[in-house]
mmCIF file of C-alpha atoms and ligand atoms in Angstrom:
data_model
loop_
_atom_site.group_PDB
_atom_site.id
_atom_site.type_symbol
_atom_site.label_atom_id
_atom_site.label_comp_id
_atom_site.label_asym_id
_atom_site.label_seq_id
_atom_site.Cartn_x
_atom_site.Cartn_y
_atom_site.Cartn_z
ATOM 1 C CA UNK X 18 74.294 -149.227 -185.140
ATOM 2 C CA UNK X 19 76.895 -149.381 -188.195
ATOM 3 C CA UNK X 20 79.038 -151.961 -188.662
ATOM 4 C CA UNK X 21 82.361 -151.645 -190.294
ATOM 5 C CA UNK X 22 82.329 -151.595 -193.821
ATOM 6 C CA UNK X 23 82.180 -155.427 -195.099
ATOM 7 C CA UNK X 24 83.431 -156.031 -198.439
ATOM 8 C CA UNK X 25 80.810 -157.726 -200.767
ATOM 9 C CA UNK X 26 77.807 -156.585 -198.961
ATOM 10 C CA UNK X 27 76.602 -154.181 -201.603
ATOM 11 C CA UNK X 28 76.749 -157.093 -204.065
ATOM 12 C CA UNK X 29 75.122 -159.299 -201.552
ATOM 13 C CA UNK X 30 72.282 -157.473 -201.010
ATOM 14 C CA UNK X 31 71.960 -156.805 -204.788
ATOM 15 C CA UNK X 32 71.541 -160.046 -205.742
ATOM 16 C CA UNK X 33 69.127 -160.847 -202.503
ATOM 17 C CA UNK X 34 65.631 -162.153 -203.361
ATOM 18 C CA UNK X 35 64.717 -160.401 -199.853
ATOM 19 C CA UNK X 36 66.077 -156.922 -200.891
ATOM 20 C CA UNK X 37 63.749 -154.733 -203.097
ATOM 21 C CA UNK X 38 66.257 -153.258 -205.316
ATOM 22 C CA UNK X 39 63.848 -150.287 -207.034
ATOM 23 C CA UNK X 40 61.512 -149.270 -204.242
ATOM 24 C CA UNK X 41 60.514 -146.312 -205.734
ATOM 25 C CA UNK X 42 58.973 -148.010 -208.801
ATOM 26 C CA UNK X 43 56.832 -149.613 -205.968
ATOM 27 C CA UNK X 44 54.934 -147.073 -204.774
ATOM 28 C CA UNK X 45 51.040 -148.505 -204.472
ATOM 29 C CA UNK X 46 52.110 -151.492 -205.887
ATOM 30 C CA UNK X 47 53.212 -153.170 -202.635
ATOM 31 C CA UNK X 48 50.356 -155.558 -202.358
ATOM 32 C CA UNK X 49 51.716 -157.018 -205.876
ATOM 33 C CA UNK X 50 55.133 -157.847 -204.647
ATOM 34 C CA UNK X 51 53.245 -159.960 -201.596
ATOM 35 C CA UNK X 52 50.718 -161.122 -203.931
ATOM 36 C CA UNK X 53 47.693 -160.486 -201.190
ATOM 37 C CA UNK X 54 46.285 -158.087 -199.725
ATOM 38 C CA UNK X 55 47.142 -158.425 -196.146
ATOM 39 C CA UNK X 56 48.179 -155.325 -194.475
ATOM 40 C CA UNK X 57 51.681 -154.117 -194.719
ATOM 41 C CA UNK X 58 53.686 -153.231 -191.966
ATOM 42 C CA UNK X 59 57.389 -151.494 -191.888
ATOM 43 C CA UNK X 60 60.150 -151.062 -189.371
ATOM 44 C CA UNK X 61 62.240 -148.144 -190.019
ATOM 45 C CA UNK X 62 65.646 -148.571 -188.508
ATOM 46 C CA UNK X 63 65.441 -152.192 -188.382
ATOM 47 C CA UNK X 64 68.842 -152.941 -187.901
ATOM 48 C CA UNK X 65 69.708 -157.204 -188.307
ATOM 49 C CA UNK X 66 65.870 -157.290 -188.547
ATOM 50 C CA UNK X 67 64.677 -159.803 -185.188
ATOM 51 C CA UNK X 68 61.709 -157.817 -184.256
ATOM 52 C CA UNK X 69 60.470 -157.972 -188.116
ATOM 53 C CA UNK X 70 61.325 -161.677 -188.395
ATOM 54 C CA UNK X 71 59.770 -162.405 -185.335
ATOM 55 C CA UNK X 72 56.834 -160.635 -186.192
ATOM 56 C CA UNK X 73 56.574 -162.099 -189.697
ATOM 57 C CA UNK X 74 56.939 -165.891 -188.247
ATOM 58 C CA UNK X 75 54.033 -164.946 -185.671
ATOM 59 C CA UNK X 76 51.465 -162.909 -188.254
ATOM 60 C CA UNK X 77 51.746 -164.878 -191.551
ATOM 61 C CA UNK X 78 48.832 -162.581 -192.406
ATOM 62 C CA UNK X 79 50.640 -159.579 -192.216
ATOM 63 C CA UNK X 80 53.253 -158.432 -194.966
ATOM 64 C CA UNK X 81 56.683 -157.142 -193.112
ATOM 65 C CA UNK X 82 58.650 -154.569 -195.080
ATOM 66 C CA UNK X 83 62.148 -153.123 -193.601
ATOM 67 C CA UNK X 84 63.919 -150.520 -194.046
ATOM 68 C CA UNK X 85 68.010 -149.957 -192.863
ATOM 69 C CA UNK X 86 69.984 -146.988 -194.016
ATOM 70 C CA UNK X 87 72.878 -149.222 -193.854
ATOM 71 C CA UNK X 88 74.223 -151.969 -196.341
ATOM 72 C CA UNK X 89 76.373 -153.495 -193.428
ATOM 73 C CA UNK X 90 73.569 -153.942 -191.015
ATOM 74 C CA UNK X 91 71.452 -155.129 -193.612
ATOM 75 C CA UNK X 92 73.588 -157.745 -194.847
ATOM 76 C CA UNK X 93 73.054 -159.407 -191.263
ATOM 77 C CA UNK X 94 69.333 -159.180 -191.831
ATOM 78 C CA UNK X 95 69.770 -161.241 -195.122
ATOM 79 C CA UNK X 96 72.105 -163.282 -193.690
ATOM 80 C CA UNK X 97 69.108 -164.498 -190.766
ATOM 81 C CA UNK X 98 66.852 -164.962 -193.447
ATOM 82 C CA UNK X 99 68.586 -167.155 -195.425
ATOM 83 C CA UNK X 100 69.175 -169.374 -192.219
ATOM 84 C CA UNK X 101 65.216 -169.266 -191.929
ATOM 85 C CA UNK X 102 64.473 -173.116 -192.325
ATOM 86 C CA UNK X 103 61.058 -172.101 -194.095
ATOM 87 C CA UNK X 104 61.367 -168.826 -196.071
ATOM 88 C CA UNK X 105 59.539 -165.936 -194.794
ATOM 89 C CA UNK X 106 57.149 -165.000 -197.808
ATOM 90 C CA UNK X 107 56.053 -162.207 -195.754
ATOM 91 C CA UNK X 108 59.156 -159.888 -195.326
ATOM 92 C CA UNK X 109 61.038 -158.183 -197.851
ATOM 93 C CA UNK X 110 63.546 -155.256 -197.160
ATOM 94 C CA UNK X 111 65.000 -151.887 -198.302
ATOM 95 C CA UNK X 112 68.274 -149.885 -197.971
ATOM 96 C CA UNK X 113 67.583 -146.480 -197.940
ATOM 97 C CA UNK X 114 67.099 -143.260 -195.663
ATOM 98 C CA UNK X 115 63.789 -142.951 -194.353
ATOM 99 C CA UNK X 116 63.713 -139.523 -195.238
ATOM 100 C CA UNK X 117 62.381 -140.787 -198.640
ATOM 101 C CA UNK X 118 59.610 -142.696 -196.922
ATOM 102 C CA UNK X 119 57.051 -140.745 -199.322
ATOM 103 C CA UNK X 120 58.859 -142.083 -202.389
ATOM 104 C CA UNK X 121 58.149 -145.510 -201.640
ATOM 105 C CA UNK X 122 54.923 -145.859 -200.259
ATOM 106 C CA UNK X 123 51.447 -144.574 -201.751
ATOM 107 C CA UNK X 124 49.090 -142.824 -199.640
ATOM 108 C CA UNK X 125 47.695 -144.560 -197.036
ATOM 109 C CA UNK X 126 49.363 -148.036 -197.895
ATOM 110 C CA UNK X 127 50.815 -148.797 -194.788
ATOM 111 C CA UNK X 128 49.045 -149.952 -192.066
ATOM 112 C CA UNK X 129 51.405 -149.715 -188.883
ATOM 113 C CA UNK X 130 55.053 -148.428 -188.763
ATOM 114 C CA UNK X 131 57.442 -149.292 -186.108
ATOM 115 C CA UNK X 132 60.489 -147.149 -184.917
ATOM 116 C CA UNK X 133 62.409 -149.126 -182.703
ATOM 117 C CA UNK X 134 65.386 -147.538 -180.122
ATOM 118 C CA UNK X 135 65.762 -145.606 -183.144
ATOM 119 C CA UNK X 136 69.116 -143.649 -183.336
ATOM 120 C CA UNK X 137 68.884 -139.924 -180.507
ATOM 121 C CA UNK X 138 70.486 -137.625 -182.285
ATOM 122 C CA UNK X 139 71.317 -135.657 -179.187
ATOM 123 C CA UNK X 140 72.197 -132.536 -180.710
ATOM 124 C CA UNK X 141 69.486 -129.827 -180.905
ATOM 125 C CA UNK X 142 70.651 -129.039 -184.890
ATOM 126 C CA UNK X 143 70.018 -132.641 -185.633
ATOM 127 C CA UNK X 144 66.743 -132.725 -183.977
ATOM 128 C CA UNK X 145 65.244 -133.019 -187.593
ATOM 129 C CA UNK X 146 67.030 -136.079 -187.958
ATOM 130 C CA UNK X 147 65.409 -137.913 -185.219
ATOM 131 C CA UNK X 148 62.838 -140.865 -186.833
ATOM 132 C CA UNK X 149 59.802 -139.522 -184.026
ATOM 133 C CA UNK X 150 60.497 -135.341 -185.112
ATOM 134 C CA UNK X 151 57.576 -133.812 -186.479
ATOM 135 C CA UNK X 152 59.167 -133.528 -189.726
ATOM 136 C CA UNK X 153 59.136 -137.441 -189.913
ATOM 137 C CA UNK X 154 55.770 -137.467 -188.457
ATOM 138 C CA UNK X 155 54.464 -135.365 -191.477
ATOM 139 C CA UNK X 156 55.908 -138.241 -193.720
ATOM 140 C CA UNK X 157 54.786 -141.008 -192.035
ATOM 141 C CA UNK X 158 51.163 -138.990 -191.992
ATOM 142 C CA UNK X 159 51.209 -139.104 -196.343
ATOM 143 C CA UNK X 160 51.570 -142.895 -196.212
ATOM 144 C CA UNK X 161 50.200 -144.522 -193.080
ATOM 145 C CA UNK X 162 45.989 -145.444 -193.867
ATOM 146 C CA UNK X 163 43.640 -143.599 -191.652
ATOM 147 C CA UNK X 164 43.573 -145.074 -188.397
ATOM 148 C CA UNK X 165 47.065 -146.127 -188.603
ATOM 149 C CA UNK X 166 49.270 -146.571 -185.874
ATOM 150 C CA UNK X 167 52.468 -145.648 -185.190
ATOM 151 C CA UNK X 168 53.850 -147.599 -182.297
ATOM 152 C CA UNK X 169 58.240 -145.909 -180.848
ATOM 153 C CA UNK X 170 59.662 -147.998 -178.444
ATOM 154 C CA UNK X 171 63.480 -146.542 -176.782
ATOM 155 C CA UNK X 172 65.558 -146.668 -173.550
ATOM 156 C CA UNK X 173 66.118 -143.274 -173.895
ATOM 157 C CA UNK X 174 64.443 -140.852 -171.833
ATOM 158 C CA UNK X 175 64.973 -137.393 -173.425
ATOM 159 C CA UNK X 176 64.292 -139.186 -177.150
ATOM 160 C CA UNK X 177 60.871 -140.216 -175.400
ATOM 161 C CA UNK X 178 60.234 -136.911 -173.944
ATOM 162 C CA UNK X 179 60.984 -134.976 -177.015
ATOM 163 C CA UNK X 180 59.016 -137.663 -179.178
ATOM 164 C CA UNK X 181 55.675 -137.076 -176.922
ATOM 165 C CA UNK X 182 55.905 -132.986 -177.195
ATOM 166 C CA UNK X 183 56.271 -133.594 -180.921
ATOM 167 C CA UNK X 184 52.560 -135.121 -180.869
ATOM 168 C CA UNK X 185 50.786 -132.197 -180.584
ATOM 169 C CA UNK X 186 52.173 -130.079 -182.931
ATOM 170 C CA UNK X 187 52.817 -132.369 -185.604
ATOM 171 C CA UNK X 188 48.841 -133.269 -185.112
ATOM 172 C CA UNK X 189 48.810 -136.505 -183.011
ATOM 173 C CA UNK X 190 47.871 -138.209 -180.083
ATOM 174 C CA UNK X 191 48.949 -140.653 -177.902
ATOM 175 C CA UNK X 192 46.562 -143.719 -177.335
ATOM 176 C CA UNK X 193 48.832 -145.959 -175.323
ATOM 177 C CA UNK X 194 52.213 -144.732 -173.157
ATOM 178 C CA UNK X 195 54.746 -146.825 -170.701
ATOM 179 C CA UNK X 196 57.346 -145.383 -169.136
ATOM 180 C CA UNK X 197 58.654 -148.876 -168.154
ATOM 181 C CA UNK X 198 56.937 -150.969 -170.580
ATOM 182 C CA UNK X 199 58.635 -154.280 -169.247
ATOM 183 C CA UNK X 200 56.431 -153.787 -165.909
ATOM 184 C CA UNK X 201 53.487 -152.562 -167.726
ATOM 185 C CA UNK X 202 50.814 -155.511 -166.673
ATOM 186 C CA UNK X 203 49.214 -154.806 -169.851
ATOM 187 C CA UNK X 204 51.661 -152.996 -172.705
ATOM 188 C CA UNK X 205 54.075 -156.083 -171.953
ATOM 189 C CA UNK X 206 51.380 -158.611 -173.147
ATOM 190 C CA UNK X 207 51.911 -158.330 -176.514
ATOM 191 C CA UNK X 208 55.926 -157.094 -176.622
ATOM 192 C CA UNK X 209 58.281 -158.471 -178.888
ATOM 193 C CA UNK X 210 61.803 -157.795 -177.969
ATOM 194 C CA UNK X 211 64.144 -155.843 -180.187
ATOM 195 C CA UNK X 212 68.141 -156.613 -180.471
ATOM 196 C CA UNK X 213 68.676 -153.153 -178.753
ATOM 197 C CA UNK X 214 65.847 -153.796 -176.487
ATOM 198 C CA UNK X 215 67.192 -157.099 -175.345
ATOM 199 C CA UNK X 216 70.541 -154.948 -174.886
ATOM 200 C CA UNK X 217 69.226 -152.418 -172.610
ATOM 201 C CA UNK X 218 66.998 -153.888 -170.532
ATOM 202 C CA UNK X 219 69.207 -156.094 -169.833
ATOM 203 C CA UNK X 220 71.621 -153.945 -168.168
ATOM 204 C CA UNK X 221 68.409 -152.480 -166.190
ATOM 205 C CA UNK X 222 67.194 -149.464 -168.452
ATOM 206 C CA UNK X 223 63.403 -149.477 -168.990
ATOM 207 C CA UNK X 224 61.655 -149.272 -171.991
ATOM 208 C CA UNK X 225 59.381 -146.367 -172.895
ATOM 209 C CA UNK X 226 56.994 -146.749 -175.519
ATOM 210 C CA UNK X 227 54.692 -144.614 -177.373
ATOM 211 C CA UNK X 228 51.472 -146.191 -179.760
ATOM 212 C CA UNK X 229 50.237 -142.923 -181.322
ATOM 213 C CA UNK X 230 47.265 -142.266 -184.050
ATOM 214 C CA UNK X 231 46.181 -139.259 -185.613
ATOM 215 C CA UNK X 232 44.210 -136.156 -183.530
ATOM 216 C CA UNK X 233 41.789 -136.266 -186.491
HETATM 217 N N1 SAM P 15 65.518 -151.476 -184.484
HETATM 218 C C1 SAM P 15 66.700 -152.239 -184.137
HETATM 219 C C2 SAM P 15 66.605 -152.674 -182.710
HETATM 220 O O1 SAM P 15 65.765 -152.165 -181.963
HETATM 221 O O2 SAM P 15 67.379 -153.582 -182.312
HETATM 222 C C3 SAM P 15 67.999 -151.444 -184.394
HETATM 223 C C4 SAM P 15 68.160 -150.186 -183.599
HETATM 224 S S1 SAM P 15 69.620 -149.282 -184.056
HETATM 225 C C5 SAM P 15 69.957 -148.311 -182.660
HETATM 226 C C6 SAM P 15 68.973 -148.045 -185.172
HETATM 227 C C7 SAM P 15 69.002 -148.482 -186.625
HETATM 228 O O3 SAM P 15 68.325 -147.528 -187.416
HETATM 229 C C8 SAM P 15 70.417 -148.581 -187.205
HETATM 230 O O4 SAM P 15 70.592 -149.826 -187.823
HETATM 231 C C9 SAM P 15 70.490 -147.424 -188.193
HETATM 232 O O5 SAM P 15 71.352 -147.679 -189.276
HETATM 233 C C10 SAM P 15 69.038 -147.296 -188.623
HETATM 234 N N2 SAM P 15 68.672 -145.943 -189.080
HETATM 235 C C11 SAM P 15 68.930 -144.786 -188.445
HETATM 236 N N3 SAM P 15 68.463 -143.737 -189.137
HETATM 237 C C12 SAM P 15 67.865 -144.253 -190.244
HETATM 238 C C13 SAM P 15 67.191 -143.687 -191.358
HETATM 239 N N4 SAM P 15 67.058 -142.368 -191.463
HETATM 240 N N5 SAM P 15 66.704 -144.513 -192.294
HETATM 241 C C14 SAM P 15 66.854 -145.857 -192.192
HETATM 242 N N6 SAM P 15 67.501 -146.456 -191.176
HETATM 243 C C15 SAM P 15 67.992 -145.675 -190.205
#
């Protein structure tokens, strides 16, 4: 998803209260910005942010963080949060590449991360790229806690294929898989829709999901 290039977002999201403007400064200090110590959670790719605001208004007790690569699709994020009637304490977000994951986080201070019909990449060269590729496993692995979960949710079939036969290699397991998570009597319980999910499934794609944890 990239919008076109809208003037005044980077000074937008500059002066947002929501944005964390030096994330790197934050590493293992992320409990401080939420002042408590519920768990913190991230969305990497979150796009205008739905899923984590929907999250955040139904788990006060967990902290939200995320994370766009994008100034224009953030700018809609901030934009829904300042329409919130009651301000969600428990979200803040981040422009950046995840590729610098490890800068921002200490070891082991996220509890769950969530990569949502993250972008395919469909090239083989650009496999690297892809948010599920081992190499982004081995960063989540230096900042997720122990028995951390990563939960992937996507319409697309070969990303979900080639996510799963990263696993192994990369030193995970799977604990939970749908291939059509919408039907799934008991994956569905708990599902919170997505924008792109929404999208897709609306025009009859099923959802695969993934909720992984470490083989260790
Ligand atoms: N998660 C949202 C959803 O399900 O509706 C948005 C999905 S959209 C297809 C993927 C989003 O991930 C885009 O907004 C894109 O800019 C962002 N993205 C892709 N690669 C990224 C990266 N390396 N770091 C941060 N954000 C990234």
């Amino acid at each position: 998803m990239r919008l076109r290039n809208i003037s005044g977002s980077r000074e937008i999201i500059g002066e947002s209260r929501f944005v964390i403007h030096d994330p790197e400064a934050q590493k293992g200090n992320w409990h401080k910005i939420f002042g408590n110590n519920d768990p913190i959670r991230i969305e990497i790719g979150m796009g205008k942010g739905r899923f984590l605001m929907d999250m955040a208004r139904m788990f006060p007790s967990v902290n939200y963080v995320g994370i766009e690569k994008y100034s224009s699709v953030l700018l809609r994020a901030i934009q829904k949060m300042e329409k919130e009637e009651k301000p969600l304490s428990n979200v803040r977000f981040i422009r950046m590449d995840a590729e610098m994951i490890g800068d921002v986080f200490g070891e082991g201070e996220v509890d769950r991360i969530y990569l949502n019909f993250s972008d395919p990449w469909p090239k083989d060269r650009h496999a690297k790229r892809r948010l599920p590729s081992r190499e982004f496993l081995a960063r989540y692995d230096g900042i997720l806690k122990e028995d951390g979960q990563i939960e992937f949710k996507t319409d697309n079939e070969d990303l979900f294929r080639f996510a799963l036969e990263e696993l192994e290699p990369a030193g995970w397991k799977a604990e939970r898989v749908s291939y059509d998570l919408h039907h799934d009597v008991d994956m569905r319980k708990d599902n919170i829709m997505t924008e792109y999910e929404e999208r897709f499934s609306s025009m009859g794609n099923p959802i695969y999901k993934y909720v992984i944890v470490r083989q260790r």
